[in-house]
Short mmCIF file of C-alpha atoms and ligand atoms in Angstrom, two decimals:
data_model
loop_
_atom_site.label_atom_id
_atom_site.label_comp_id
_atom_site.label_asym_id
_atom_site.label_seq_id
_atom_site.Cartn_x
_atom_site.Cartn_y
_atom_site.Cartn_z
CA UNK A 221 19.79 -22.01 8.33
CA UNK A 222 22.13 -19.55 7.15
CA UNK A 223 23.24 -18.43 3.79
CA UNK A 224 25.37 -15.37 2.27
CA UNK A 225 24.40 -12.90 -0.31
CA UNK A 226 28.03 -12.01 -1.85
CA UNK A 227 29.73 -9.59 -4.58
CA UNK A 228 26.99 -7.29 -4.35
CA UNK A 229 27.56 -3.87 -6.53
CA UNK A 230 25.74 -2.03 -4.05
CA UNK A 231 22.87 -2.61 -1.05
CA UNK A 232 20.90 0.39 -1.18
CA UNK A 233 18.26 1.55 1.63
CA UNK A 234 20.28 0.38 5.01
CA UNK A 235 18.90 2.46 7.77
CA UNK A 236 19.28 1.91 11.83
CA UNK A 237 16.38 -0.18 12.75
CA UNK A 238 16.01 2.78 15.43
CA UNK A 239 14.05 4.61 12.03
CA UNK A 240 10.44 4.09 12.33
CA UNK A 241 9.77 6.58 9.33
CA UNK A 242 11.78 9.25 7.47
CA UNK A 243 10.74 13.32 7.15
CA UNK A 244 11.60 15.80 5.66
CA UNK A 245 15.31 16.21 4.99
CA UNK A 246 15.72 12.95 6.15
CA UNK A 247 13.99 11.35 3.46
CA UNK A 248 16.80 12.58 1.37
CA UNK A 249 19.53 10.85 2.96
CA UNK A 250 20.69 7.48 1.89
CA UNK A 251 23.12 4.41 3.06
CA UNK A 252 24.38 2.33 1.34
CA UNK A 253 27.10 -0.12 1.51
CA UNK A 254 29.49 -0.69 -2.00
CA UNK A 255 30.65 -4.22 -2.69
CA UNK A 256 29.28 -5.74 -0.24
CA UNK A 257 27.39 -8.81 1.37
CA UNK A 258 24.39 -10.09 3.44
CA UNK A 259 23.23 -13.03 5.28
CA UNK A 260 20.52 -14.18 6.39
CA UNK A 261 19.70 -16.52 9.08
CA UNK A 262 16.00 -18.03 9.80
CA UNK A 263 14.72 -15.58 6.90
CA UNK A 264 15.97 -12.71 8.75
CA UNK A 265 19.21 -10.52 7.71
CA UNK A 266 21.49 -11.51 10.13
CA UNK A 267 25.13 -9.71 8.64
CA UNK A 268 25.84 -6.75 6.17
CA UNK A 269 28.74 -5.79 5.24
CA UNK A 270 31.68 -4.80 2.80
CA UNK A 271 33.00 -8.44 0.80
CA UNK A 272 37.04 -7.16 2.29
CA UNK A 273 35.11 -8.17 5.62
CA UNK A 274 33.42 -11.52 4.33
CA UNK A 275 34.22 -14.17 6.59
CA UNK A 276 31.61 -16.97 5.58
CA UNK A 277 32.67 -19.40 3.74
CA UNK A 278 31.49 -21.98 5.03
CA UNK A 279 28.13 -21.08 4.64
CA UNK A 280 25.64 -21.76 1.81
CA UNK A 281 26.56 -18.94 -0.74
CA UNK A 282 24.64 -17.33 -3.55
CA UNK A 283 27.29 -15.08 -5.90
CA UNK A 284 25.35 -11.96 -7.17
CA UNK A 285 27.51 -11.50 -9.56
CA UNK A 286 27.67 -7.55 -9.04
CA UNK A 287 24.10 -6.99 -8.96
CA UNK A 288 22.53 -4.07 -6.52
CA UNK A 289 20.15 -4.84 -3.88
CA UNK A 290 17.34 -2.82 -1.98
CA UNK A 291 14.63 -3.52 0.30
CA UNK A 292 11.45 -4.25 -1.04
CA UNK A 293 8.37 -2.25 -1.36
CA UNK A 294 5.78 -1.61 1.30
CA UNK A 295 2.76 -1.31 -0.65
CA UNK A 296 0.39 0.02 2.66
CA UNK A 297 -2.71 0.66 0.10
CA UNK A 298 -4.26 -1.62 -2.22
CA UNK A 299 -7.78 -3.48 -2.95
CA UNK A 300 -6.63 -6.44 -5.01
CA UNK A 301 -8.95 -8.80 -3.73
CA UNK A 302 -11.79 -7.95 -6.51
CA UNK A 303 -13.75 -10.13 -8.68
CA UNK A 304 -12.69 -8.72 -12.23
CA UNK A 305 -11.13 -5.24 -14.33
CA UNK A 306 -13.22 -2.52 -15.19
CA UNK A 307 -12.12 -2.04 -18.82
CA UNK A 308 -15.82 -0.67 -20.26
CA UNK A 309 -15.40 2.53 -17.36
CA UNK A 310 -11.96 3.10 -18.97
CA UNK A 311 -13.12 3.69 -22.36
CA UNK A 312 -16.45 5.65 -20.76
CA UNK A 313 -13.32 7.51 -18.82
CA UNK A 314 -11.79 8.48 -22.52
CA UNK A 315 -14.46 9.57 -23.82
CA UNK A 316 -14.65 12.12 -20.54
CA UNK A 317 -16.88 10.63 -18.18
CA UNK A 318 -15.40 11.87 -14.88
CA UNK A 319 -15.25 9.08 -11.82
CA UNK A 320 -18.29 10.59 -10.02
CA UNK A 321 -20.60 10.64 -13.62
CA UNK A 322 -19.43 6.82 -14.09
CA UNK A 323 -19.65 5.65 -10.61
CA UNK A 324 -23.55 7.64 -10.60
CA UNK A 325 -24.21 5.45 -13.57
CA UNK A 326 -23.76 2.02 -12.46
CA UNK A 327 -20.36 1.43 -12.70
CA UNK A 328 -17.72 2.01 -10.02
CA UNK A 329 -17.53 0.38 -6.70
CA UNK A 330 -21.06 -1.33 -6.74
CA UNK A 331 -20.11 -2.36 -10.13
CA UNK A 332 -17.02 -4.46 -8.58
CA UNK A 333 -19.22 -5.40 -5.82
CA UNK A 334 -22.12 -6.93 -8.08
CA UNK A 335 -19.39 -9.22 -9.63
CA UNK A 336 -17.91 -10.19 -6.63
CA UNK A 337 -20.95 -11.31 -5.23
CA UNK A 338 -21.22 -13.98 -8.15
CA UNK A 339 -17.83 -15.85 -7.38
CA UNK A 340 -17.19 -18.77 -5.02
CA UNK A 341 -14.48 -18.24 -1.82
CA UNK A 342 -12.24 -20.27 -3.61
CA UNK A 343 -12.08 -18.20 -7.81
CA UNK A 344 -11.79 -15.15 -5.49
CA UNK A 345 -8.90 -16.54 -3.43
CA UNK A 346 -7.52 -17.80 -7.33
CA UNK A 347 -7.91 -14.62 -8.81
CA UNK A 348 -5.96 -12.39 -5.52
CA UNK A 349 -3.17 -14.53 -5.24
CA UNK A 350 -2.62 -14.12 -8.71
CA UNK A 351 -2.44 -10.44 -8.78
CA UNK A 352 -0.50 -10.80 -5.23
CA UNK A 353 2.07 -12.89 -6.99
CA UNK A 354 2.52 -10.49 -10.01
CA UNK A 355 3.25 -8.08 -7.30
CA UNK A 356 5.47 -9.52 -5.60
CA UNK A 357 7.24 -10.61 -8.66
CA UNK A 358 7.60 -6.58 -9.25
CA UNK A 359 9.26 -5.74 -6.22
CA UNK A 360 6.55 -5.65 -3.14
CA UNK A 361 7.40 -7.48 -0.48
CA UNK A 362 4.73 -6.09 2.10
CA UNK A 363 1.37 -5.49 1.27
CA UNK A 364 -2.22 -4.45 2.76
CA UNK A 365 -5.02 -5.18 1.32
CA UNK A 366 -8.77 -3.96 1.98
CA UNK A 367 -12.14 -5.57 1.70
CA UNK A 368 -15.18 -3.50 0.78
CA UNK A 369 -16.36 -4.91 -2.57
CA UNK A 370 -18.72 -7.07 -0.75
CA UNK A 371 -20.96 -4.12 1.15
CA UNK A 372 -22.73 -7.00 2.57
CA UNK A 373 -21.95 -8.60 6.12
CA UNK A 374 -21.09 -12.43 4.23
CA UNK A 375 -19.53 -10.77 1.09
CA UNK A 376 -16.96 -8.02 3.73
CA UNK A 377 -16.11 -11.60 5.66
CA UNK A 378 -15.63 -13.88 2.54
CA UNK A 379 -13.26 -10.60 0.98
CA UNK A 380 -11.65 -11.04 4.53
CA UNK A 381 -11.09 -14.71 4.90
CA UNK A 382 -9.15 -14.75 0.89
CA UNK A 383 -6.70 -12.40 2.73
CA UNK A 384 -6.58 -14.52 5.69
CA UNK A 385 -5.89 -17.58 3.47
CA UNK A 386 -3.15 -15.07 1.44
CA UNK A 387 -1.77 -14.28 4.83
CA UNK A 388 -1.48 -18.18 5.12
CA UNK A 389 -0.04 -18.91 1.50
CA UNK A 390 2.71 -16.58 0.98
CA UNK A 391 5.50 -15.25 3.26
CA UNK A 392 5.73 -12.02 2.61
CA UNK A 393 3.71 -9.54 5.97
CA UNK A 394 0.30 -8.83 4.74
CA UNK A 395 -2.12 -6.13 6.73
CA UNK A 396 -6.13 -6.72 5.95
CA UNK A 397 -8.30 -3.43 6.52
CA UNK A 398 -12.04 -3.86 7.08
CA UNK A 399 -13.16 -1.07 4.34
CA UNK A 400 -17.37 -2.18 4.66
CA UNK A 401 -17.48 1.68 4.24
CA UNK A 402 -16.61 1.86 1.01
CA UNK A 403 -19.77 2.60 -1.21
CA UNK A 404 -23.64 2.84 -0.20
CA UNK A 405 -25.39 -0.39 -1.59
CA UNK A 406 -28.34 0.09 -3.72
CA UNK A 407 -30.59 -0.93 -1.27
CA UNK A 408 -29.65 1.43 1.37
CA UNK A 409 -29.20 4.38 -1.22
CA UNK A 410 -32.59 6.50 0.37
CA UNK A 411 -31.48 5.37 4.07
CA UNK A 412 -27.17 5.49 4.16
CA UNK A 413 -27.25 5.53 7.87
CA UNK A 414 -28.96 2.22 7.87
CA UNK A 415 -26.04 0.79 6.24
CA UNK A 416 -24.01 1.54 8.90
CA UNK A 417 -26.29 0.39 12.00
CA UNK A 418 -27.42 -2.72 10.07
CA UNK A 419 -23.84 -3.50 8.15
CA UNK A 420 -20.64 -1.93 8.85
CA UNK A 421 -21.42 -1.54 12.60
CA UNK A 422 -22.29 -5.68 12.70
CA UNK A 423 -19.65 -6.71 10.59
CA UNK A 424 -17.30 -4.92 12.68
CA UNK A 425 -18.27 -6.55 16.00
CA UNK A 426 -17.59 -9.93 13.69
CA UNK A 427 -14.12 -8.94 12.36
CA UNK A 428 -12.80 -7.61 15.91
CA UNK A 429 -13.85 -10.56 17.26
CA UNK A 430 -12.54 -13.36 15.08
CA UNK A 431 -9.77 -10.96 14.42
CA UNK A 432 -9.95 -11.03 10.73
CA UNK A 433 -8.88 -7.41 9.83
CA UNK A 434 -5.71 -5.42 11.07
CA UNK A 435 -7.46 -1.76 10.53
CA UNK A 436 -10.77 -0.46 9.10
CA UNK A 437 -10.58 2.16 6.61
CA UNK A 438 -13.84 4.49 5.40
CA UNK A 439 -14.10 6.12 1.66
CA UNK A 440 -14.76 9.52 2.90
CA UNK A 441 -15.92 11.44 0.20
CA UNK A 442 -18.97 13.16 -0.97
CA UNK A 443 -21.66 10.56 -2.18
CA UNK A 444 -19.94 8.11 -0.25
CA UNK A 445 -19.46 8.39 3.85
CA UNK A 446 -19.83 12.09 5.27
CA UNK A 447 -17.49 13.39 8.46
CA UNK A 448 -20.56 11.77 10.76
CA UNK A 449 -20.75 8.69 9.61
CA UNK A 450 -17.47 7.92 10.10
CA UNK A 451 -17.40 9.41 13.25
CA UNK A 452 -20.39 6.89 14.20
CA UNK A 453 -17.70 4.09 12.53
CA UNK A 454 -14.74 4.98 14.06
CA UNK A 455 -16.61 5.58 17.53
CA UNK A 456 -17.24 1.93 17.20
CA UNK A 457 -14.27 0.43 15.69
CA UNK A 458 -11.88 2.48 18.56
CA UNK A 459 -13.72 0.46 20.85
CA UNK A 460 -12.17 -2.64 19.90
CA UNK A 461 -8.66 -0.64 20.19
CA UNK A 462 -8.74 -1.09 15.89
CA UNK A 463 -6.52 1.42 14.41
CA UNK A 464 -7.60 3.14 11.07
CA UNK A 465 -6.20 3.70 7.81
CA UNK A 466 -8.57 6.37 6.23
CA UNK A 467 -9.50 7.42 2.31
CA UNK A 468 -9.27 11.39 2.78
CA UNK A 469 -9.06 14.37 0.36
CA UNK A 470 -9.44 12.51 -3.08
CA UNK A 471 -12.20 14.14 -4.75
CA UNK A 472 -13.07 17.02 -2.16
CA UNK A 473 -12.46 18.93 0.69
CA UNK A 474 -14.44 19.13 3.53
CA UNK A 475 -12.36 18.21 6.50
CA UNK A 476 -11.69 14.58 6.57
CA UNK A 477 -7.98 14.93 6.72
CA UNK A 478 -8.50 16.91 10.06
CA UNK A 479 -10.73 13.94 10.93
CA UNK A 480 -7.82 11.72 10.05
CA UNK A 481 -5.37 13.10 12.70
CA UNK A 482 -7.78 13.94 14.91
CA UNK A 483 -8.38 10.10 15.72
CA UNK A 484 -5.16 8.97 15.00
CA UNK A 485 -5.15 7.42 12.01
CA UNK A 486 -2.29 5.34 10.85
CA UNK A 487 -2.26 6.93 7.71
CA UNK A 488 -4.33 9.37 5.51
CA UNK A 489 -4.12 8.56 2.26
CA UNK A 490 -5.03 10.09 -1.11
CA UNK A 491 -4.54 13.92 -0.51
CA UNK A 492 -5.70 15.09 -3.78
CA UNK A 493 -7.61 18.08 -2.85
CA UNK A 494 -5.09 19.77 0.06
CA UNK A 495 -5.01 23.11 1.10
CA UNK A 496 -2.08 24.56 3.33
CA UNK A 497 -3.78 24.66 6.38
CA UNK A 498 -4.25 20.70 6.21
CA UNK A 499 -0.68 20.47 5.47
CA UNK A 500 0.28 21.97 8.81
CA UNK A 501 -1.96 20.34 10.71
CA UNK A 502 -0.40 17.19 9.53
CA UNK A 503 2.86 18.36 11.15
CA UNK A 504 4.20 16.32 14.55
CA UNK A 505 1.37 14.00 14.50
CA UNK A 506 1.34 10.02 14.01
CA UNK A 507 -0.68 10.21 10.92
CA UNK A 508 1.72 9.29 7.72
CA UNK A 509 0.27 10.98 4.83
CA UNK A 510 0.31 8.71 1.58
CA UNK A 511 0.36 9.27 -1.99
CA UNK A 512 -1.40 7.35 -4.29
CA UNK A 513 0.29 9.44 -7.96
CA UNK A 514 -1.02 6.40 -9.92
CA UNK A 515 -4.81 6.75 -9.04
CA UNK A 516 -4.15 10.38 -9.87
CA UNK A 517 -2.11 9.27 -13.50
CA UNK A 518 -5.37 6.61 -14.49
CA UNK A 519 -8.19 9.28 -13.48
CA UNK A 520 -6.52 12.31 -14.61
CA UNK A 521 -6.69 14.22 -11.42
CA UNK A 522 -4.57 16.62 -9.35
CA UNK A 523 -1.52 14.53 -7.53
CA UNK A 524 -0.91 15.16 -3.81
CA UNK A 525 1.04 18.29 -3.13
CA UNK A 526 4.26 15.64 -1.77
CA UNK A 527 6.69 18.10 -2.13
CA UNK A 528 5.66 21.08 -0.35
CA UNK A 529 4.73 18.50 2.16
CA UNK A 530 8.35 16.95 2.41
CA UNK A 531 9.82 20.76 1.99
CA UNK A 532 7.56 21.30 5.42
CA UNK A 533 9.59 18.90 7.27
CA UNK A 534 6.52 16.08 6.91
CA UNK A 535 6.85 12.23 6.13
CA UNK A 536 4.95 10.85 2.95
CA UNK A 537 4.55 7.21 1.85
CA UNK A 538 3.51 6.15 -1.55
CA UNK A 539 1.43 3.11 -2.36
CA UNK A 540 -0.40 1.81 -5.28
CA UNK A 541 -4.35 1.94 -4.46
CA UNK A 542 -4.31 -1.19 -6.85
CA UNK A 543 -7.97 -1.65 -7.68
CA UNK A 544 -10.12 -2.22 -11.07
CA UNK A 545 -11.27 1.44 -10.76
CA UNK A 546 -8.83 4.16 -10.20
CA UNK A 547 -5.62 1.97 -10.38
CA UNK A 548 -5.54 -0.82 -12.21
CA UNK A 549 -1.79 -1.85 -11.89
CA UNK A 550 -0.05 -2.24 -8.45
CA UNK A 551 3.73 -1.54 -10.22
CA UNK A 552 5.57 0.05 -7.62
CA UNK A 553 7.90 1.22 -9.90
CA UNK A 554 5.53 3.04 -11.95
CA UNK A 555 4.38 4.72 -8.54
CA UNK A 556 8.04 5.70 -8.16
CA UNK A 557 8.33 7.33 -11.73
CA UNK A 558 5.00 9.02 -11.41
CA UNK A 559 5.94 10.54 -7.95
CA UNK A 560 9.33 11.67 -9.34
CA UNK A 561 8.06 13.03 -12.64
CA UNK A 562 4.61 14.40 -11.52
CA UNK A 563 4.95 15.42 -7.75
CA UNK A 564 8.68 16.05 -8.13
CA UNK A 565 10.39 13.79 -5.29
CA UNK A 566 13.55 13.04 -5.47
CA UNK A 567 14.06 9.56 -6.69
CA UNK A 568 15.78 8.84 -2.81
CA UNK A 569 12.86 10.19 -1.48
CA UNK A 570 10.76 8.48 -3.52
CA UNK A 571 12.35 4.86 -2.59
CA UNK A 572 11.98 5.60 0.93
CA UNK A 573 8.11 7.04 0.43
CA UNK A 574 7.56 3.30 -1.12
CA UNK A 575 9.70 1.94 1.64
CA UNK A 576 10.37 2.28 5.17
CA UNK A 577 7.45 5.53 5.38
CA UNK A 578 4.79 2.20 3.72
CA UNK A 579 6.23 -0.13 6.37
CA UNK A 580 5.32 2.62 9.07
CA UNK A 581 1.89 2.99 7.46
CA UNK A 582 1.29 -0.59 8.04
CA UNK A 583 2.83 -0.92 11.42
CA UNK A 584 5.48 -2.79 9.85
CA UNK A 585 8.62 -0.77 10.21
CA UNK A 586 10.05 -3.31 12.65
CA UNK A 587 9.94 -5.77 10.25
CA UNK A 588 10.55 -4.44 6.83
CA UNK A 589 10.81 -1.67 4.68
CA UNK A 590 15.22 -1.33 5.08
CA UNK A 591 17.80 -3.17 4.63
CA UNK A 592 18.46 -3.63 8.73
CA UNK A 593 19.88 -6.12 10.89
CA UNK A 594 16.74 -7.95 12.32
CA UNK A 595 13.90 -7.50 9.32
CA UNK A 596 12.91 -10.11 7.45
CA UNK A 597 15.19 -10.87 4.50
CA UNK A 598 12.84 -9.28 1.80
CA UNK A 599 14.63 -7.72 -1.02
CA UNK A 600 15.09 -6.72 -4.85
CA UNK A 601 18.19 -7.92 -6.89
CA UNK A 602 18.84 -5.76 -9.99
CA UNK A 603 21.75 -5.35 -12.72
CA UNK A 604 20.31 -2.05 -14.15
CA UNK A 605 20.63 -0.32 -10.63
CA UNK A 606 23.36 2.73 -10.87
CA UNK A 607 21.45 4.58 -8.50
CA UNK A 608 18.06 4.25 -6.90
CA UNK A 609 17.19 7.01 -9.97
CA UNK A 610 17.37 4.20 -12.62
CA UNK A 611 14.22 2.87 -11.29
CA UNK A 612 12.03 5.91 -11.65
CA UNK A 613 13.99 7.25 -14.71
CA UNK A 614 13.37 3.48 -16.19
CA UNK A 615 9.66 4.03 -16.36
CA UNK A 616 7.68 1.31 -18.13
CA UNK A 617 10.42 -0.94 -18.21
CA UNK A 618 11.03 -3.77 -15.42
CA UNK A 619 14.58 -3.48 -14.08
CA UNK A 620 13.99 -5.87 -11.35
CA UNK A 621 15.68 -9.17 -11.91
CA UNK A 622 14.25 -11.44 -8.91
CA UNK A 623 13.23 -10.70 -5.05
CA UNK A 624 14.05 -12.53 -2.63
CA UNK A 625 11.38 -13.25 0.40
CA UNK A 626 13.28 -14.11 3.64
CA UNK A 627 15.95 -15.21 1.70
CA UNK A 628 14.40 -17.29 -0.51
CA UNK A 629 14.27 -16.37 -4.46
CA UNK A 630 10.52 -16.18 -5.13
O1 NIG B 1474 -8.88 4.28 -3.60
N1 NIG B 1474 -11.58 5.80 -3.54
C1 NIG B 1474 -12.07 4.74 -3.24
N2 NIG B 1474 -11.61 3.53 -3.51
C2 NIG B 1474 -10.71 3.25 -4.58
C3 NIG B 1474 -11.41 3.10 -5.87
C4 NIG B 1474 -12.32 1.95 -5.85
C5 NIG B 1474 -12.96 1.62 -7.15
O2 NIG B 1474 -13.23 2.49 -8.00
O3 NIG B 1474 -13.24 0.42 -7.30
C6 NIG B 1474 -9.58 4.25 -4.59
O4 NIG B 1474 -9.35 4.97 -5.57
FE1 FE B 1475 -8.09 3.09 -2.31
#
């Protein structure tokens, strides 16, 4: 089936399918095509072009009436498969409880994972694909999403099998990560390594076998998973050939980024706490470092130092970290704003942070994250676009008018 995408003001984000990921200078280049057209064939984009070249019509036709497209978002960091929000932290958090003092007081991640334990497969599955569809409905149209509010072997699988069941539901690519390291249950808290010989270790031989996560992530952070322990994961995990996506550098600094590229990581992401030396050693390796400015916006913490990484000549993606703790909100366009305002990006390199640089962080750069011949036809219509800057400079307000998910308005 083929249809064409006409009288379009302008199609931002085209970029040679060659493009894997964009650094440095790069990320501030930008083409675009002006009155222009697309089609799409078997949810794919098949044809771009300017509307003097349009020769189809005889196909199926939707007039865009001088609206702007782009590629959707490629949101490679979120947790939205949770049970509920977290609204009593937030008002602990104003009051100036820091993240550590509420987490140390029964709150945080064991909080989530108390709650989650009390709902059925299917009111977990409910609440998700609600939150995925409000996503989507923002601009995303590529997500992964991360278990580890269960901390038990059943709860990590059930968290894994409602993003199996999203992967089944809805069209858009969706990577699961196995994050069973994500907090130390209560009943481990004297003995942490037994968490990881009688949990994560299991529950990884489980998920590599029925194949029910992409990549396994660890929370590596003081009071949660040292340098060793997630050696002793990640010893394991590479045995399966499972890549990792790893939580470095939010809170501290004691060498997890280093860990991060040492073993390959697909991404690093957080990079709060980043010193100069970590920045180089970030330099001509396959890690992509990722931004996450609205966990840094809701907890009031330093944001990652993105521009003197871009102004070394690195890559840098930007997700959302959407979770009840640290992010409640998985607005991509809010991420943009924040990363503009706060870590000063360019609003171009912003859009392809949030882009083609997530697609790479997911492995998905083949598939999405541009406007190129061959990816799936996943992409943002908007009236209010006169440059990619409205979006960022539009903060609060929703400037996307629909998205379209191989072609089809969703
Ligand atoms: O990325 N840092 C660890 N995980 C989440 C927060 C999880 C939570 O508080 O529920 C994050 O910020
Ligand atoms: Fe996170």
């Amino acid at each position: 089936m083929k249809k064409a995408f006409i009288n379009i003001s302008k199609i931002y984000g085209i970029l040679n399918p060659e493009f894997k990921k964009v650094s440095g200078v790069e990320m501030s280049q930008m083409n675009t095509i002006e009155n222009g057209f697309l089609i799409v064939e078997n949810g794919r984009i098949a044809e771009i072009g300017q509307m003097a070249l349009f020769q189809g019509d005889h196909l199926e036709t939707i007039d865009l009436n001088g609206a702007s497209i782009m590629p959707t978002y490629c949101d490679s960091h979120t947790h939205i498969v949770f049970a509920e929000p977290r609204e009593q932290e937030f008002e602990m958090k104003i009051q100036g409880k820091t993240y550590e003092e509420i987490a140390a007081s029964g709150g945080g991640i064991l909080n989530s994972a108390q709650k989650l334990g009390e709902l059925s497969f299917e009111e977990l599955y409910n609440r998700s694909a609600k939150r995925l569809t409000e996503v989507i409905k923002m601009g995303t149209g590529a997500i992964e999403i991360k278990s580890g509010y269960g901390l038990t072997i059943e709860s990590e699988l059930m968290m894994l099998r409602v993003i199996q069941k999203l992967k089944q539901n809805f069209k858009i690519p969706i990577r699961a990560t196995f994050l069973g390291a994500h907090a130390i249950p209560a009943l481990y808290k004297s003995n942490p390594q037994a968490y990881i010989t009688e949990v994560v270790i299991p529950a990884i031989d489980i998920v590599a076998r029925e194949g029910l996560a992409d990549f396994v992530d660890i929370f590596i952070e003081k009071n949660y998973f040292s340098i060793e322990m997630a050696q002793t994961i990640l010893d394991h995990s590479e045995k399966y050939g499972l890549k990792s996506k790893l939580h470095v550098n939010q809170l501290s600094n004691f060498g997890a980024l280093q860990l991060a590229v040492d073993r390959q990581a697909l991404s690093a992401d957080h990079l709060e706490e980043m010193t100069d030396i970590e920045i180089d050693y970030l330099k001509s390796k396959m890690t992509m470092p990722t931004a996450l400015p609205s966990c840094s916006f809701f907890l009031r913490i330093p944001y990652a130092p993105a521009r003197k990484m871009i102004d070394s000549g690195l890559p840098i993606a930007l997700a959302s970290d959407f979770n009840p703790g640290s992010t409640p909100s998985g607005n991509m366009n809010f991420v943009l704003s924040l990363a503009c305002i706060y870590q000063r990006m360019t609003p171009v390199e912003a859009f392809h942070a949030a882009t083609i640089n997530g697609a790479y962080a997911m492995d998905l750069a083949h598939e999405v994250g541009s406007i190129s011949v061959g990816k799936l036809a996943n992409f943002i219509v908007s009236k209010e676009l006169q440059s990619i800057a409205s979006i960022p400079y539009s903060f609060g307000r929703n400037i996307v008018d629909c998205v379209y998910i191989q072609g089809e308005k969703f």
